[in-house]
XYZ file of C-alpha atoms in Angstrom:
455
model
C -44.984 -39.446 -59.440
C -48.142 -37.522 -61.637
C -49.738 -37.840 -58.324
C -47.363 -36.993 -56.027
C -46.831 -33.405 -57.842
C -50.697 -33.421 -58.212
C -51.252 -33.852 -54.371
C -48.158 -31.188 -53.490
C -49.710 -28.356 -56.444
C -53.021 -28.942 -54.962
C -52.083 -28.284 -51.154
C -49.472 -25.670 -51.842
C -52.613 -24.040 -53.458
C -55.542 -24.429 -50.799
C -52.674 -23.861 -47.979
C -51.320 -20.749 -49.101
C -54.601 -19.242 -50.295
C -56.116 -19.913 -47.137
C -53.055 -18.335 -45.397
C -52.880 -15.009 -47.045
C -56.320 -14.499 -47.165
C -56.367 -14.298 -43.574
C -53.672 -12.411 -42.903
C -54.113 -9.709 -45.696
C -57.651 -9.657 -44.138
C -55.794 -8.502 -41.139
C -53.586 -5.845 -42.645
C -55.705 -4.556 -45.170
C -58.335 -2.929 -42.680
C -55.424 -1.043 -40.594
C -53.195 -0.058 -43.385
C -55.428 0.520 -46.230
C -53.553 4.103 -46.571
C -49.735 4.324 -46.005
C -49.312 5.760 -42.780
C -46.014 7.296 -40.578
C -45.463 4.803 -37.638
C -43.330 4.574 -34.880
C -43.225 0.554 -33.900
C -40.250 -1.292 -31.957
C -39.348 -4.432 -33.358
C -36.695 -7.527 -33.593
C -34.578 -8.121 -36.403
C -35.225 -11.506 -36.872
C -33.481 -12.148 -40.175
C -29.838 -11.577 -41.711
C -29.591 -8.067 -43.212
C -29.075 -7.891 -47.052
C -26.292 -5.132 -47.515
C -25.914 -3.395 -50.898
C -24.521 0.006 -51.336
C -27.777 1.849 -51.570
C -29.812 0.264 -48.601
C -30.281 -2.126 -46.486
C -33.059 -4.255 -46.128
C -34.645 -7.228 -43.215
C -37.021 -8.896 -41.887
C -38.335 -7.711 -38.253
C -41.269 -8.595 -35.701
C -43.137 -6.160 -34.478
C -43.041 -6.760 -30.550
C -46.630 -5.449 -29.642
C -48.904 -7.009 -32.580
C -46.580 -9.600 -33.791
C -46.864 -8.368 -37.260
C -43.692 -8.907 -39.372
C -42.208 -5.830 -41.908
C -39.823 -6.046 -44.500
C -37.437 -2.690 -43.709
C -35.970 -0.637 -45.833
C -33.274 1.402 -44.125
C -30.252 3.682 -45.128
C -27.057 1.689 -45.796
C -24.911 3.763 -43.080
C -27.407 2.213 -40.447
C -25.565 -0.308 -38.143
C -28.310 -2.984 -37.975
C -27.843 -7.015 -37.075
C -29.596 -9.984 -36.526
C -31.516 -9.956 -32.591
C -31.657 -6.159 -32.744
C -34.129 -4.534 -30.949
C -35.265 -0.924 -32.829
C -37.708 1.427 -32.645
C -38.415 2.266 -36.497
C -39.948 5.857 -37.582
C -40.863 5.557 -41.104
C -44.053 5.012 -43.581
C -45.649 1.642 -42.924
C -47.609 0.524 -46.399
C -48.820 -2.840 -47.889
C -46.683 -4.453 -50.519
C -48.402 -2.523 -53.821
C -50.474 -4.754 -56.230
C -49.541 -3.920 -59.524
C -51.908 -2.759 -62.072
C -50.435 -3.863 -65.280
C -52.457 -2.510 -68.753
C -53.241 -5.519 -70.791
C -53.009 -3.630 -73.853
C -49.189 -2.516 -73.222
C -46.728 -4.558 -75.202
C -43.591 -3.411 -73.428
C -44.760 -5.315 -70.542
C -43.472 -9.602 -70.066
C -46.646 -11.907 -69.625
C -45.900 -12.245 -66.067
C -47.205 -9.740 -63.414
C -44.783 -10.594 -60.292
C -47.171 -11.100 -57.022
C -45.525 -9.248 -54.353
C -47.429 -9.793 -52.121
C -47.325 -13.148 -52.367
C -43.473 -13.936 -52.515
C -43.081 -11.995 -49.364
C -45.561 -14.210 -47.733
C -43.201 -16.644 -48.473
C -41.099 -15.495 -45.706
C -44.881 -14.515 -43.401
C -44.113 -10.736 -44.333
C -47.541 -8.523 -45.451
C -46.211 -5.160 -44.330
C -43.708 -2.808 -45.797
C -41.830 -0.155 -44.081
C -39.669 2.354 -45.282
C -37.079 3.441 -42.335
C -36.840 7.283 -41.718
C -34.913 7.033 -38.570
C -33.756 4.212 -36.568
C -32.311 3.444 -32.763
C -31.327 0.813 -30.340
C -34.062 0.221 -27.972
C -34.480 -2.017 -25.148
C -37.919 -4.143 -24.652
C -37.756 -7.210 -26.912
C -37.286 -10.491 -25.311
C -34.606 -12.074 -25.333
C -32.696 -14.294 -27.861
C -33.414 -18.300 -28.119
C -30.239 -20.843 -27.695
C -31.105 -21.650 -31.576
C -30.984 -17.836 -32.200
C -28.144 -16.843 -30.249
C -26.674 -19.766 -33.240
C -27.819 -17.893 -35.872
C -26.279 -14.487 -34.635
C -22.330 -16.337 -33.755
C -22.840 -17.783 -37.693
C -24.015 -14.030 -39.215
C -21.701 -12.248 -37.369
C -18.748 -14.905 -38.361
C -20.857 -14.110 -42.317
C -20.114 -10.608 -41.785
C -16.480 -11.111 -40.932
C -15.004 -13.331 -43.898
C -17.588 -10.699 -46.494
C -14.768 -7.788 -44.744
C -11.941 -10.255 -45.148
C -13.034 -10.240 -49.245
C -13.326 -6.416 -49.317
C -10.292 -5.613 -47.997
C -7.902 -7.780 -50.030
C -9.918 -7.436 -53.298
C -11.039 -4.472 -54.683
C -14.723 -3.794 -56.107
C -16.367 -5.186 -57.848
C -14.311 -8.348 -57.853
C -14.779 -8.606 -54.391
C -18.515 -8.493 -54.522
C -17.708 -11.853 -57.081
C -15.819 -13.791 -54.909
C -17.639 -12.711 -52.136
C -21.100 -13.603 -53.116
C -20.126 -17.366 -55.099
C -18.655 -18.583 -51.436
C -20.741 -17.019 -48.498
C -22.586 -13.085 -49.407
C -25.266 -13.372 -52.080
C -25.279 -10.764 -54.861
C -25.882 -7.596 -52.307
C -22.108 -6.377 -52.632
C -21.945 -5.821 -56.538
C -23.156 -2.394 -57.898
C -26.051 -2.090 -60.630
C -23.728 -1.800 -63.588
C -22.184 -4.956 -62.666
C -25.067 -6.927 -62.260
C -26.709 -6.080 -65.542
C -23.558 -6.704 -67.306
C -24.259 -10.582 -65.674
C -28.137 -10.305 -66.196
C -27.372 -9.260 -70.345
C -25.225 -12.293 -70.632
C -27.215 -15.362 -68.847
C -24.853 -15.250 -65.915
C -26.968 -14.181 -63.012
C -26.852 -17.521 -61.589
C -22.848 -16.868 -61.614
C -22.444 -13.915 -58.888
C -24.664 -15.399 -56.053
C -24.217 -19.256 -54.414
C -26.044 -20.582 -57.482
C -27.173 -24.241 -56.880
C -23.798 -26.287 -58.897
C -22.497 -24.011 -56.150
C -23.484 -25.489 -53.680
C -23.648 -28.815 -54.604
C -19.969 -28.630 -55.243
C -19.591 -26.945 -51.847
C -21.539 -29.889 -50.143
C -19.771 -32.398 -51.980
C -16.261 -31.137 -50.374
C -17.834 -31.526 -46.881
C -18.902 -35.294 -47.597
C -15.680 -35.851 -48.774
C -13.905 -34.087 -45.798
C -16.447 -36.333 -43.705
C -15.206 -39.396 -45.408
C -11.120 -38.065 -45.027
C -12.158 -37.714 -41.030
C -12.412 -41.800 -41.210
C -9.977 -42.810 -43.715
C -8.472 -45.218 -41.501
C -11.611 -47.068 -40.854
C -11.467 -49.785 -43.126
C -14.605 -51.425 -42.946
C -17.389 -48.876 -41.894
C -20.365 -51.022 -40.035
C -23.403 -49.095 -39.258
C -22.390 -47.001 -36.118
C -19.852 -45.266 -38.077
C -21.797 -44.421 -41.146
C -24.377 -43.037 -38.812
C -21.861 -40.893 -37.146
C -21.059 -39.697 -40.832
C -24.339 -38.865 -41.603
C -24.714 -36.931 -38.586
C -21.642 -34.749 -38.855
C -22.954 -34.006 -42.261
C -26.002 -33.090 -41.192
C -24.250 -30.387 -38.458
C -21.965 -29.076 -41.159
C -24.537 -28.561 -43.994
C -26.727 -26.897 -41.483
C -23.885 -24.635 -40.529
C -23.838 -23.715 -44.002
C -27.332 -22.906 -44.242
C -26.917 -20.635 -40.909
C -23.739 -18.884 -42.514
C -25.228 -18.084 -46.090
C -28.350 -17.330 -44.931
C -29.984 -19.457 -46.449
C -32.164 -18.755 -50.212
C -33.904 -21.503 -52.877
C -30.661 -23.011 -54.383
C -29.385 -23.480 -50.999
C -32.391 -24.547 -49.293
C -33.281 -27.335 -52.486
C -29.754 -28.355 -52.438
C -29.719 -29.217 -48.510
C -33.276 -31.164 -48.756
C -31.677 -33.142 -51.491
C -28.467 -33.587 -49.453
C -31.008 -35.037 -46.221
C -33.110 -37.102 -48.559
C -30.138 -38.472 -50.290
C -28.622 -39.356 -46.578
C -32.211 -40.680 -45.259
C -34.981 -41.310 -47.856
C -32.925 -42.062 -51.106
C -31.049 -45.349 -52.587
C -27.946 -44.970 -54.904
C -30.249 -46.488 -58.057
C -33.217 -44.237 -56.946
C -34.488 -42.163 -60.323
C -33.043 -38.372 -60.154
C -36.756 -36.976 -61.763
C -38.235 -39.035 -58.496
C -35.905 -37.542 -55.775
C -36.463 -34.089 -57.148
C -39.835 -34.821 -57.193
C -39.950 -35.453 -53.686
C -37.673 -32.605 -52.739
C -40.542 -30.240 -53.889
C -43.313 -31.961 -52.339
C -41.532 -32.037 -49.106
C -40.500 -28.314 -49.648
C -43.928 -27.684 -50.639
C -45.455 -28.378 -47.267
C -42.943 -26.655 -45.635
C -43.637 -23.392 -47.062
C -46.232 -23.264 -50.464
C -45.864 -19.698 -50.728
C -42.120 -20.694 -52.207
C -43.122 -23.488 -54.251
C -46.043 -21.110 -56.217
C -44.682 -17.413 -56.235
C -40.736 -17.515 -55.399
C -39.180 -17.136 -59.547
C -35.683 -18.129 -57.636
C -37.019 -21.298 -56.685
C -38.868 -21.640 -60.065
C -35.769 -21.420 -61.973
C -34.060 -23.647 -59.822
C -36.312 -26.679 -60.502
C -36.538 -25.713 -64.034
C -32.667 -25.977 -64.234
C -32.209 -29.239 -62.242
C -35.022 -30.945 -63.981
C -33.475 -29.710 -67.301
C -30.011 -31.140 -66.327
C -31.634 -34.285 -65.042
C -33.284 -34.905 -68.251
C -31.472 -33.733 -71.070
C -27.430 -33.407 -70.645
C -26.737 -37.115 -70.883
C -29.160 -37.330 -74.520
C -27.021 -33.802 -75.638
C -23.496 -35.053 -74.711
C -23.710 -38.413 -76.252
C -25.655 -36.848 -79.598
C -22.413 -34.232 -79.367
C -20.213 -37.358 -78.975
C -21.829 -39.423 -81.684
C -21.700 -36.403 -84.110
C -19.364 -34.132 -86.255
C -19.098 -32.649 -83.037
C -17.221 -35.262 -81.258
C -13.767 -33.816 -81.493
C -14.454 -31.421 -78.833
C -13.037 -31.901 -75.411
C -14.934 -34.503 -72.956
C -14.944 -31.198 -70.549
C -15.995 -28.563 -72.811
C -18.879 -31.181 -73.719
C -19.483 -31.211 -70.537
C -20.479 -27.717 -70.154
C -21.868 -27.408 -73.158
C -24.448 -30.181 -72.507
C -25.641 -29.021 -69.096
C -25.634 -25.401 -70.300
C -28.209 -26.250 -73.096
C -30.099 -28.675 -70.964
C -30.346 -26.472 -68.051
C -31.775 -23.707 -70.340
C -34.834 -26.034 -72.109
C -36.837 -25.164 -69.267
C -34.824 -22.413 -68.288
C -35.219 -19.742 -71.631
C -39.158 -20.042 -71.663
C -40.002 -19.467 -68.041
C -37.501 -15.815 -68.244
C -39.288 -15.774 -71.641
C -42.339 -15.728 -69.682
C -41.223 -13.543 -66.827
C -39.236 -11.000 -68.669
C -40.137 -11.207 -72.447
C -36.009 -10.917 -72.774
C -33.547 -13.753 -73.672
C -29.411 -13.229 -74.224
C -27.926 -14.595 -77.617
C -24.761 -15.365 -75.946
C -25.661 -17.360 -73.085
C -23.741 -20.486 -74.489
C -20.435 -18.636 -75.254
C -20.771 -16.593 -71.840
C -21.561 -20.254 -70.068
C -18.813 -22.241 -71.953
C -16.017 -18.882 -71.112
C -17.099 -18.005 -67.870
C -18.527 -21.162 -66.060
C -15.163 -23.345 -66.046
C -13.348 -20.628 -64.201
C -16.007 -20.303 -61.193
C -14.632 -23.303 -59.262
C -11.103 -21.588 -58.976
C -12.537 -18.556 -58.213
C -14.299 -20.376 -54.986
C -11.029 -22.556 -54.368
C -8.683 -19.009 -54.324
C -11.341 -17.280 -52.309
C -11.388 -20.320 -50.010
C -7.405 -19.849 -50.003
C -7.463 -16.391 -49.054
C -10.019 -16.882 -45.987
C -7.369 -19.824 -44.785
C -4.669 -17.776 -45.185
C -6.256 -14.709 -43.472
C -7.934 -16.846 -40.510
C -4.835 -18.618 -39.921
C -2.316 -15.853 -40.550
C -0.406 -17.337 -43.405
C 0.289 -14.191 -45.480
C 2.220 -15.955 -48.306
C -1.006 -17.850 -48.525
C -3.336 -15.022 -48.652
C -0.676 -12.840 -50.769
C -0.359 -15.548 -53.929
C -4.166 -16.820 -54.015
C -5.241 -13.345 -54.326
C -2.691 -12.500 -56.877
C -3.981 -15.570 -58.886
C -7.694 -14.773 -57.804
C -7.519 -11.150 -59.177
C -6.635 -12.477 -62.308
C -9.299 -14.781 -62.934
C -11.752 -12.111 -61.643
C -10.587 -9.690 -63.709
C -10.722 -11.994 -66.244
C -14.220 -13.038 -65.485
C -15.068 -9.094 -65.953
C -13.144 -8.919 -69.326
C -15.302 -11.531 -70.677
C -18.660 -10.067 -69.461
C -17.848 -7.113 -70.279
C -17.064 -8.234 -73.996
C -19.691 -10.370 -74.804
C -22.223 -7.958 -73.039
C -21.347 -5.329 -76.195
C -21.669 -7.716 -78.881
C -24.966 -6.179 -80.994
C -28.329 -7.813 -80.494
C -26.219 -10.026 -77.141
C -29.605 -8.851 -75.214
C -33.060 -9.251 -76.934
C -35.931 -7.605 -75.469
C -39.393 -8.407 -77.328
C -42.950 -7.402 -77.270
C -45.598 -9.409 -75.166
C -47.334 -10.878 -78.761
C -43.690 -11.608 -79.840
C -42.872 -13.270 -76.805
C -46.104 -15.586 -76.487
C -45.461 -16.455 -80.120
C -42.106 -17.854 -79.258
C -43.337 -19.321 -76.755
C -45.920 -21.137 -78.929
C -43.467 -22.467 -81.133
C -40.794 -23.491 -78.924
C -43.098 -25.853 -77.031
C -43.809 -27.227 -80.459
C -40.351 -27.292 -81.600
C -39.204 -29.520 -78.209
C -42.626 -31.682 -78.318
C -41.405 -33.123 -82.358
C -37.699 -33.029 -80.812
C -38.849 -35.435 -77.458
C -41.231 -37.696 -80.217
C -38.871 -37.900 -83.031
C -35.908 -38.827 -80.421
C -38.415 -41.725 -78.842
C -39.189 -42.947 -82.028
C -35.570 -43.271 -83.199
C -35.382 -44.750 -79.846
C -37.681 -47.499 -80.512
C-alpha cells in the first residue's frame, strides 16, 4: 500500500505539473492584462445558483479555451447553452500572501490550480449575456445530462415552494442542490459550529443514499431465492445505471464522486474481507489518474479522505474504549456518533487548522445534536418530492409539517451553540503551527501507548 500511494503522489505530481504548465503557458501570453471580451461559448457544466450570482463552466467555441463565468443571478442560463458573453476576461489571481502577517492560516489556496481541476485557466466576469446560435450541437450523453439538470432544477423549485428559506436551502442541498440556496448568514452559522459538511450532500450522505438504492436493487428480486451469477450481474448493472443517475442529477462534487468509485470498486475490484485503509487506498489512486489536479489542490476532496480514513481507523478503538469505560452507560447510538465524530475529526481539525488557522469548540455537541436528525430531514424531504411528483397532497402536507419542525429545529440548535463565547476560535499563524506541533505529538504517544497496551 506505501507504494501504491507513493506511485499515485508521484504521477498526480509530474501529470498535473506538466499539464498546467502548458496551458498557463498558453493563457498567460494573451491575457497577461484583464481585458473586455466579447466570446460565444457553451455552457458545458450545471450552473451553481446562489442569490447573489451565478456561476459555470463554458467552452469557448472558436479557441476551445474553457472560462469559469460569473454572471448576474436574474440571468436565465442552463446546461448546452449557447451565449455570447461581454464581460472582463482575466486569469485566476495568484495570491501574494506577506509572510510576516499573522492574521493569515499557513495555507495559501492555489486557484489556479483547483480550477484546473475542472481544465478551467480563464476567468470571466459577465457584463451582459444573450442566446446565440453557432455552437454545435449537443451529444446523446449530453442531451442525458441536460433531461437529469433540468429534472435537478425542478425538485430544487418543488423544495422552495413548500418550505420557506432558509430551511429550504437545508433540505434542498442534503438530497439533490449543494449549498448554493442558503444565504451567507446561514452558512457561517454552520461553518462556526463544524457543520459545513451538514448543508451540502456530505459523503455519510451519500453513502446512506447509495445504500437505499442497493437495497431497492435487492427488493426488485426478492423473490429470487437463490441468485446464480446472471442475476447478480443484472444487479450490479442496475446499480451501476442508478448511481450514475445520481451523479448526473447532483452534479456531481468530491464526496459524491469518492463515494461512487468506492460503490464500483466495491461491485468489481473489492471482496467482503478486503481491508477498508486498502480500498480507500485504491479509490485515490484510481481517482488520482483520473484527474491529479483533484487529488493535490481540491481542500473538498482533502477533507473527504481525511474524514473516511479517520472513521476507518479510529471509531471502532473510541467506541469500545467508551464502552469499556465510565462512559459505558451511554446509549449504543449516541456512542455511535460520538465515536465517528471524534474519529472523523483526528485528521479532520489539523488540516482546517492548517487551511484556516480556526477550529470550533463545539463541534462534538453541534455533531452529537444536529447529526442524528439529518437522516429524517432527507427521509421527509424524500416524502415531500413523492408526494408532490405523484400528487398525494396529504403526503406532501404532513411530511412538511414534520420536516419544518426538524429544520427549524436544526436552526435553533445552530443558532444556539453558534453564540456560546469562544464556540469559534480564530488564532495567529505561530499559534496555529504550534498546535499543530503538539497535536501530532500528542496522537503519535496516543497510537504507541495504545500498541503497546496492545501487545
Amino acid at each position: 500500500m506505501f507504494w501504491l500511494c507513493l506511485i499515485g503522489g508521484l504521477f498526480a505530481v509530474f501529470r498535473s505539473r506538466s499539464l498546467f504548465i502548458q496551458h498557463v503557458t498558453q493563457v498567460d501570453v494573451e491575457y497577461s492584462i484583464p481585458k473586455l471580451s466579447t466570446t460565444t461559448v457553451m455552457v458545458d457544466s450545471d450552473v451553481t445558483r446562489s442569490i447573489s450570482k451565478f456561476v459555470f463552466m463554458s467552452s469557448d467555441v472558436e479557441n476551445g479555451y474553457r472560462y469559469k463565468i460569473t454572471a448576474k443571478p436574474e440571468t436565465e442560463i442552463m446546461f448546452g447553452d449557447c451565449l455570447q458573453v461581454v464581460g472582463t476576461v482575466s486569469i485566476p489571481a495568484v495570491k501574494k500572501v506577506d509572510p510576516n502577517d499573522e492574521t493569515l492560516p499557513l495555507y495559501n489556496f492555489p486557484y489556479r490550480e483547483y480550477l484546473a481541476k475542472d481544465d478551467v485557466y480563464l476567468l470571466q466576469n459577465a457584463k451582459h449575456i444573450e442566446k446565440v446560435s453557432g455552437c454545435k450541437s449537443l451529444s446523446q450523453y449530453s442531451k442525458l445530462q441536460l433531461f437529469f439538470i433540468r429534472q435537478k432544477d425542478r425538485l430544487t423549485e418543488i423544495f422552495l415552494k413548500r418550505y420557506e428559506q432558509p430551511y429550504a436551502g437545508l433540505v434542498a442541498g442534503v438530497l439533490v442542490a449543494g449549498k448554493g440556496l442558503l444565504d451567507k448568514d446561514s452558512l457561517e452559522l454552520f461553518k462556526r459550529t463544524s457543520l459545513s459538511h451538514v448543508v451540502v450532500l456530505s459523503g455519510s450522505n451519500v453513502s446512506l443514499i447509495l445504500v437505499c438504492i442497493k437495497m431497492l436493487v435487492d427488493f426488485l428480486f426478492i423473490w429470487k431465492k437463490e441468485k446464480g451469477g446472471g442475476v447478480k450481474f443484472t444487479q450490479k448493472v442496475i446499480i451501476i445505471i442508478a448511481v450514475w443517475a445520481f451523479v448526473l442529477l447532483t452534479g456531481g462534487g468530491a464526496p459524491i464522486y469518492r463515494a461512487v468509485v468506492s460503490a464500483y470498486c466495491g461491485l468489481f475490484l473489492f471482496q467482503e474481507k478486503t481491508s477498508q485503509v486498502y480500498a480507500l487506498t485504491v479509490v485515490i489512486f484510481i481517482m488520482t489518474v483520473i484527474n491529479p489536479f483533484q487529488t493535490l489542490y481540491d481542500p473538498s476532496f482533502h477533507l473527504t479522505c481525511c474524514a473516511t480514513y479517520g472513521l476507518i481507523l479510529f471509531s471502532k478503538p473510541i467506541d469500545s474504549r467508551m464502552r469499556l469505560s465510565r462512559l459505558r452507560f451511554i446509549p449504543s447510538w449516541l456512542r455511535e456518533i460520538i465515536s465517528v465524530t471524534l474519529a472523523t475529526q483526528v485528521f479532520v481539525f489539523p488540516y482546517i487548522m492548517f487551511m484556516t488557522a480556526s477550529f470550533s469548540s463545539v463541534f462534538l455537541l453541534s455533531n452529537v445534536t444536529v447529526l442524528p436528525i439529518i437522516p429524517f430531514v432527507m427521509m421527509f424531504g424524500f416524502a415531500t418530492l413523492c408526494g408532490e411528483l405523484f400528487e398525494l397532497n396529504f403526503l406532501t402536507a404532513i411530511s412538511v409539517y414534520i420536516n419544518n419542525i426538524l429544520l427549524h429545529t436544526i436552526f435553533y440548535i445552530v443558532k444556539i451553540l453558534s453564540e456560546i463565547p469562544h464556540a469559534y476560535i480564530q488564532i495567529t499563524k505561530t499559534t496555529s503551527t504550534w498546535v499543530l506541533v503538539a497535536y501530532a505529538v500528542l496522537m503519535t504517544a496516543i497510537v504507541i501507548f495504545s500498541q503497546r497496551l496492545k501487545s
